[in-house]
Amino acid sequence: MKIIITDQHGEQHEILDANEGETLMQIASARGIAGILADCGGACSCATCHVYIDPDWSDRAGPPNDVEEAMLDMVADVLQPTSRLSCQVRMTRELDGIVLRVAPN
Ligand code: FES
């Protein structure tokens, strides 16, 4: 499946071999996408995997749950309406082609 992700330096990457069930964080960090630090390893406790989902895709990605929402408060200064922690978004067929951008950290 496909992901189009713009890294922290503004460089766009097209990832064509994303697997269903992997999180966006796992997919991005396995490919060394700049700006996805993922310090907590995906435990939803660091917010260093913060991304902006393209508005056309944010409904399909869904809203953050309460725990993620609380963690997003840590990055309140750069929060946007489509902010998500990429370790909390799991790839599904519905997200094939998703477009996102790494948030500043
Ligand atoms: S990797 Fe730490 S919150 Fe996502």
PDB file of C-alpha atoms and ligand atoms in Angstrom:
ATOM      1  CA  MET A   1       0.000   0.000   0.000  1.00  0.00           C
ATOM      2  CA  LYS A   2       1.048   3.559  -0.575  1.00  0.00           C
ATOM      3  CA  ILE A   3       1.923   6.445   1.742  1.00  0.00           C
ATOM      4  CA  ILE A   4       3.039   9.879   0.614  1.00  0.00           C
ATOM      5  CA  ILE A   5       4.907  11.600   3.416  1.00  0.00           C
ATOM      6  CA  THR A   6       6.725  14.917   3.520  1.00  0.00           C
ATOM      7  CA  ASP A   7       9.612  14.844   5.953  1.00  0.00           C
ATOM      8  CA  GLN A   8      10.809  17.527   8.325  1.00  0.00           C
ATOM      9  CA  HIS A   9      13.000  19.070   5.597  1.00  0.00           C
ATOM     10  CA  GLY A  10      10.110  19.392   3.156  1.00  0.00           C
ATOM     11  CA  GLU A  11      11.177  16.445   1.034  1.00  0.00           C
ATOM     12  CA  GLN A  12       8.369  14.243  -0.226  1.00  0.00           C
ATOM     13  CA  HIS A  13       8.696  10.453  -0.106  1.00  0.00           C
ATOM     14  CA  GLU A  14       6.443   7.952  -1.802  1.00  0.00           C
ATOM     15  CA  ILE A  15       6.424   4.669   0.082  1.00  0.00           C
ATOM     16  CA  LEU A  16       4.884   1.910  -1.990  1.00  0.00           C
ATOM     17  CA  ASP A  17       5.375  -1.146   0.190  1.00  0.00           C
ATOM     18  CA  ALA A  18       3.537  -0.217   3.379  1.00  0.00           C
ATOM     19  CA  ASN A  19       1.904  -3.223   5.010  1.00  0.00           C
ATOM     20  CA  GLU A  20      -1.580  -3.423   6.419  1.00  0.00           C
ATOM     21  CA  GLY A  21      -1.498  -3.398  10.222  1.00  0.00           C
ATOM     22  CA  GLU A  22       1.745  -1.434  10.544  1.00  0.00           C
ATOM     23  CA  THR A  23       1.497   2.001  12.099  1.00  0.00           C
ATOM     24  CA  LEU A  24       2.430   5.082  10.095  1.00  0.00           C
ATOM     25  CA  MET A  25       5.256   5.610  12.607  1.00  0.00           C
ATOM     26  CA  GLN A  26       6.661   2.116  12.012  1.00  0.00           C
ATOM     27  CA  ILE A  27       6.479   2.579   8.251  1.00  0.00           C
ATOM     28  CA  ALA A  28       8.136   6.008   8.354  1.00  0.00           C
ATOM     29  CA  SER A  29      10.850   5.217  10.869  1.00  0.00           C
ATOM     30  CA  ALA A  30      11.819   1.982   9.116  1.00  0.00           C
ATOM     31  CA  ARG A  31      12.615   4.137   6.093  1.00  0.00           C
ATOM     32  CA  GLY A  32      14.444   6.838   8.023  1.00  0.00           C
ATOM     33  CA  ILE A  33      11.949   9.619   7.360  1.00  0.00           C
ATOM     34  CA  ALA A  34      13.456  12.746   8.932  1.00  0.00           C
ATOM     35  CA  GLY A  35      11.594  14.074  11.950  1.00  0.00           C
ATOM     36  CA  ILE A  36       9.947  10.846  13.091  1.00  0.00           C
ATOM     37  CA  LEU A  37      11.947  10.228  16.250  1.00  0.00           C
ATOM     38  CA  ALA A  38       9.498   7.868  17.958  1.00  0.00           C
ATOM     39  CA  ASP A  39      11.379   8.051  21.251  1.00  0.00           C
ATOM     40  CA  CYS A  40       8.874   5.890  23.155  1.00  0.00           C
ATOM     41  CA  GLY A  41       8.751   3.201  20.492  1.00  0.00           C
ATOM     42  CA  GLY A  42       5.062   3.624  19.811  1.00  0.00           C
ATOM     43  CA  ALA A  43       3.692   3.604  23.355  1.00  0.00           C
ATOM     44  CA  CYS A  44       1.847   6.906  22.880  1.00  0.00           C
ATOM     45  CA  SER A  45       3.955   8.594  25.527  1.00  0.00           C
ATOM     46  CA  CYS A  46       6.378  10.947  23.766  1.00  0.00           C
ATOM     47  CA  ALA A  47       4.667  12.816  20.879  1.00  0.00           C
ATOM     48  CA  THR A  48       7.881  12.704  18.799  1.00  0.00           C
ATOM     49  CA  CYS A  49       5.987  10.975  15.996  1.00  0.00           C
ATOM     50  CA  HIS A  50       3.606  13.888  15.482  1.00  0.00           C
ATOM     51  CA  VAL A  51       2.283  14.290  11.928  1.00  0.00           C
ATOM     52  CA  TYR A  52      -0.313  16.318  10.086  1.00  0.00           C
ATOM     53  CA  ILE A  53      -2.698  14.163   8.092  1.00  0.00           C
ATOM     54  CA  ASP A  54      -3.740  15.760   4.806  1.00  0.00           C
ATOM     55  CA  PRO A  55      -7.279  17.151   5.318  1.00  0.00           C
ATOM     56  CA  ASP A  56      -8.573  14.948   2.467  1.00  0.00           C
ATOM     57  CA  TRP A  57      -7.525  11.897   4.506  1.00  0.00           C
ATOM     58  CA  SER A  58      -8.153  12.919   8.083  1.00  0.00           C
ATOM     59  CA  ASP A  59     -11.717  11.566   8.248  1.00  0.00           C
ATOM     60  CA  ARG A  60     -10.533   8.175   7.110  1.00  0.00           C
ATOM     61  CA  ALA A  61      -7.647   8.223   9.601  1.00  0.00           C
ATOM     62  CA  GLY A  62     -10.130   9.049  12.355  1.00  0.00           C
ATOM     63  CA  PRO A  63      -9.770  11.183  15.473  1.00  0.00           C
ATOM     64  CA  PRO A  64      -7.282  10.606  18.298  1.00  0.00           C
ATOM     65  CA  ASN A  65      -8.538   8.755  21.377  1.00  0.00           C
ATOM     66  CA  ASP A  66      -8.343  10.342  24.849  1.00  0.00           C
ATOM     67  CA  VAL A  67      -4.824   9.091  25.631  1.00  0.00           C
ATOM     68  CA  GLU A  68      -3.475  10.364  22.310  1.00  0.00           C
ATOM     69  CA  GLU A  69      -5.337  13.619  22.747  1.00  0.00           C
ATOM     70  CA  ALA A  70      -3.638  14.147  26.116  1.00  0.00           C
ATOM     71  CA  MET A  71      -0.249  13.450  24.587  1.00  0.00           C
ATOM     72  CA  LEU A  72      -0.925  15.886  21.749  1.00  0.00           C
ATOM     73  CA  ASP A  73      -1.185  18.584  24.431  1.00  0.00           C
ATOM     74  CA  MET A  74       2.586  18.270  24.714  1.00  0.00           C
ATOM     75  CA  VAL A  75       2.901  19.721  21.221  1.00  0.00           C
ATOM     76  CA  ALA A  76       0.134  22.288  21.622  1.00  0.00           C
ATOM     77  CA  ASP A  77       2.348  25.023  20.142  1.00  0.00           C
ATOM     78  CA  VAL A  78       2.386  23.301  16.736  1.00  0.00           C
ATOM     79  CA  LEU A  79      -0.952  21.512  16.907  1.00  0.00           C
ATOM     80  CA  GLN A  80      -3.194  21.566  13.824  1.00  0.00           C
ATOM     81  CA  PRO A  81      -6.757  20.294  13.320  1.00  0.00           C
ATOM     82  CA  THR A  82      -5.487  17.150  11.580  1.00  0.00           C
ATOM     83  CA  SER A  83      -2.651  16.423  14.028  1.00  0.00           C
ATOM     84  CA  ARG A  84      -2.139  12.758  14.910  1.00  0.00           C
ATOM     85  CA  LEU A  85       0.550  10.707  16.577  1.00  0.00           C
ATOM     86  CA  SER A  86       1.663   8.449  13.758  1.00  0.00           C
ATOM     87  CA  CYS A  87       2.201   5.506  16.131  1.00  0.00           C
ATOM     88  CA  GLN A  88      -1.545   5.502  16.751  1.00  0.00           C
ATOM     89  CA  VAL A  89      -2.632   5.288  13.102  1.00  0.00           C
ATOM     90  CA  ARG A  90      -2.594   1.786  11.706  1.00  0.00           C
ATOM     91  CA  MET A  91      -2.501   1.139   7.963  1.00  0.00           C
ATOM     92  CA  THR A  92      -5.692  -0.282   6.498  1.00  0.00           C
ATOM     93  CA  ARG A  93      -6.913  -0.724   2.910  1.00  0.00           C
ATOM     94  CA  GLU A  94      -8.956   2.422   3.431  1.00  0.00           C
ATOM     95  CA  LEU A  95      -5.770   4.415   4.040  1.00  0.00           C
ATOM     96  CA  ASP A  96      -3.985   3.190   0.913  1.00  0.00           C
ATOM     97  CA  GLY A  97      -2.544   6.370  -0.644  1.00  0.00           C
ATOM     98  CA  ILE A  98      -2.688   8.481   2.530  1.00  0.00           C
ATOM     99  CA  VAL A  99      -0.874  11.820   2.428  1.00  0.00           C
ATOM    100  CA  LEU A 100       0.768  13.274   5.525  1.00  0.00           C
ATOM    101  CA  ARG A 101       3.492  15.615   6.696  1.00  0.00           C
ATOM    102  CA  VAL A 102       5.908  15.373   9.601  1.00  0.00           C
ATOM    103  CA  ALA A 103       5.212  18.113  12.141  1.00  0.00           C
ATOM    104  CA  PRO A 104       8.067  20.271  13.425  1.00  0.00           C
ATOM    105  CA  ASN A 105       9.628  18.975  16.639  1.00  0.00           C
TER     106      ASN A 105
HETATM  107  S1  FES B   1       6.252   7.083  19.154  1.00  0.00           S
HETATM  108 FE1  FES B   1       5.992   8.014  21.076  1.00  0.00          FE
HETATM  109  S2  FES B   1       4.016   8.839  20.963  1.00  0.00           S
HETATM  110 FE2  FES B   1       4.291   7.921  19.027  1.00  0.00          FE
END
